[in-house]
Short mmCIF file of C-alpha atoms in Angstrom, two decimals:
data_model
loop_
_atom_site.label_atom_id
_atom_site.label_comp_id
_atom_site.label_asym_id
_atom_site.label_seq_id
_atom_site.Cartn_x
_atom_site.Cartn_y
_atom_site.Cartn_z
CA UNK O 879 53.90 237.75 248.89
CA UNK O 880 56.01 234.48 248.87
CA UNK O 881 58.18 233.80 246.53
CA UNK O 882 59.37 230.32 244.92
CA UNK O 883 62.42 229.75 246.98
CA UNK O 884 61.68 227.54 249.92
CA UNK O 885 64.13 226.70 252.71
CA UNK O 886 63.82 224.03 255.47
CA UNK O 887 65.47 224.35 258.26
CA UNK O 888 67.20 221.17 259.65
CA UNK O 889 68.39 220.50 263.32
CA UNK O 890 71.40 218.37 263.70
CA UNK O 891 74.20 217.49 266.52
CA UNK O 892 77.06 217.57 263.78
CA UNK O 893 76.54 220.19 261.03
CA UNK O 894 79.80 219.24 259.42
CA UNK O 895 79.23 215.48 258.99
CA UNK O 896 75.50 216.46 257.84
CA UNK O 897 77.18 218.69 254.96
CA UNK O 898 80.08 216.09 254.21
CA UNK O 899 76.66 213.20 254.01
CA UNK O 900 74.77 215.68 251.77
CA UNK O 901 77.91 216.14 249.59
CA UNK O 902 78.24 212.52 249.18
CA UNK O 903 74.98 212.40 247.33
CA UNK O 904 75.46 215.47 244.78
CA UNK O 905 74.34 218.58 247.06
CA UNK O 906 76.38 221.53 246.82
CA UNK O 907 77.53 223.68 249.73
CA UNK O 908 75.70 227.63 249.04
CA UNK O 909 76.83 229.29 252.20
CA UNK O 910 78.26 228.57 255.58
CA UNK O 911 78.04 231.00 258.86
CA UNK O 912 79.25 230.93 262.47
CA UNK O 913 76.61 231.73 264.98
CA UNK O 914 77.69 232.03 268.56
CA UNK O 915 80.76 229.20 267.82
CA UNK O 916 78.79 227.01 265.93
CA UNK O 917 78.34 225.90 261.88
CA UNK O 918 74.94 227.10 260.28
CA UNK O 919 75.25 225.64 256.60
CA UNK O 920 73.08 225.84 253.41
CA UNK O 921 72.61 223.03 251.46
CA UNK O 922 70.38 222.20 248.06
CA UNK O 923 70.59 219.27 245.16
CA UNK O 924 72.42 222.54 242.54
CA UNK O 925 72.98 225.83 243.17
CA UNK O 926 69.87 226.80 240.65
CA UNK O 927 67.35 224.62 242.87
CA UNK O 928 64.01 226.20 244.71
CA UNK O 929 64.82 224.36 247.49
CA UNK O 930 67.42 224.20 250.36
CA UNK O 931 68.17 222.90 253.81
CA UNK O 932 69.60 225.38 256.65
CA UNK O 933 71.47 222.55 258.60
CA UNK O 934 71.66 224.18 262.10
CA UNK O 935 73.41 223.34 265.49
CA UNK O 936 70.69 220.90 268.01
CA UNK O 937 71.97 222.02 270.94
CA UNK O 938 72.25 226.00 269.72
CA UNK O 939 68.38 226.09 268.73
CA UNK O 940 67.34 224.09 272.15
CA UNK O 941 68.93 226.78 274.14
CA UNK O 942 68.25 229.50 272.36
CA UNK O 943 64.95 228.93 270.97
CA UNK O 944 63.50 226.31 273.25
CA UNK O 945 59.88 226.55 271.68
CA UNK O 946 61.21 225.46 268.20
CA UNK O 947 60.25 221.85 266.83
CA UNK O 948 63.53 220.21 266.25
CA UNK O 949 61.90 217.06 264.94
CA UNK O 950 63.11 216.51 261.33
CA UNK O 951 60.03 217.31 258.94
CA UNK O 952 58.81 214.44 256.58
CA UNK O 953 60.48 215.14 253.17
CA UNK O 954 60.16 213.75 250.17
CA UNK O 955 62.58 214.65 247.15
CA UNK O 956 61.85 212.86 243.13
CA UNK O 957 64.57 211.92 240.63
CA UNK O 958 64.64 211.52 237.14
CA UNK O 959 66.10 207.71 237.91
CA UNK O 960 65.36 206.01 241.13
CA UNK O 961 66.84 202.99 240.75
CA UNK O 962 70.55 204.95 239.75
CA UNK O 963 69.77 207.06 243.09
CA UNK O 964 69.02 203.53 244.74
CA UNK O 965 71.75 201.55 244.13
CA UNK O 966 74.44 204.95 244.02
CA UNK O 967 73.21 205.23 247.71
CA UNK O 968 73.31 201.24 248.48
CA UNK O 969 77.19 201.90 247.08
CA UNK O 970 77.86 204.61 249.08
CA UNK O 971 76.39 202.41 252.32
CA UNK O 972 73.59 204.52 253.09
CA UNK O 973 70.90 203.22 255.19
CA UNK O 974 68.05 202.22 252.79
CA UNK O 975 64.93 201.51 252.70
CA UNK O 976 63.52 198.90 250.26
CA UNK O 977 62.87 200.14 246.48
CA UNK O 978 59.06 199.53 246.20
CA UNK O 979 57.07 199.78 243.09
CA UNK O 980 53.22 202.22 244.05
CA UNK O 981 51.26 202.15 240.85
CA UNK O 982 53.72 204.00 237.96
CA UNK O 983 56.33 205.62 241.19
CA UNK O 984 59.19 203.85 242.58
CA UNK O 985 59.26 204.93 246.20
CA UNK O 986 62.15 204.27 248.79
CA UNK O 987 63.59 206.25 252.00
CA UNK O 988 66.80 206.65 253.07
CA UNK O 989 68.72 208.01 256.72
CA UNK O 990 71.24 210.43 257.18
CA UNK O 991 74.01 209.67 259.45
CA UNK O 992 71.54 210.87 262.67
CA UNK O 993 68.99 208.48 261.78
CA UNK O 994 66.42 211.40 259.70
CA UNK O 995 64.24 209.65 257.24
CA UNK O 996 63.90 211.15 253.77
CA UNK O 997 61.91 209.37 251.27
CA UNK O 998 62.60 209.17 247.34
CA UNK O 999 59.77 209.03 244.49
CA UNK O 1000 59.74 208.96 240.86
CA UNK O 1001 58.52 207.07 237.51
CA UNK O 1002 59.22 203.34 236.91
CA UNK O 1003 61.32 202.85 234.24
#
């Protein structure tokens, strides 16, 4: 049966600048590997979380798995504060989104260095 821990796999042409951009914004590093020469990395928002990203090589999945989806999925992560997250990422000079209010959630996305969307949700304050 499945279990609660969940991992989504990302696809990326730089795994190291992916890991030093999820750093940046409070994920911790779990693991690292070398496949064939290149950087496999797991990444989550603590080391206790239910969720993490595998941050593969692009180019290593393409030719070695050519059937795969590489498009980044749609995510959608919640905080406790928004508008901290919001204006720690405007500092930080992270491409945003603009903080909109949908009923009682505060909603905005945000883009890695590649250009993947994420989106952000969570109570108005």
């Amino acid at each position: 049966m499945f279990n609660g821990k969940t991992q989504v796999m990302l696809y990326l042409e730089d795994v190291a600048k992916a890991v030093t951009f999820w750093q940046s914004l409070g994920f911790v590093l779990l693991d690292t590997q070398e496949a064939d020469g290149t950087m496999v990395a797991e990444i989550a928002p603590s080391a206790a979380a239910d969720l993490s990203f595998v941050l593969y090589d692009l180019t290593y999945v393409q030719s070695h798995s050519p059937e795969v989806n590489v498009a980044a999925p749609s995510i959608m992560f919640t905080a406790d504060d928004v508008t901290a997250l919001y204006k720690k990422l405007m500092a930080q000079k992270v491409q945003l989104g603009e903080l909109i209010q949908l009923g009682e959630r505060l909603i905005f996305n945000f883009a890695d260095p590649e250009g993947n969307y994420f989106a952000v949700s969570g109570n108005a304050e």
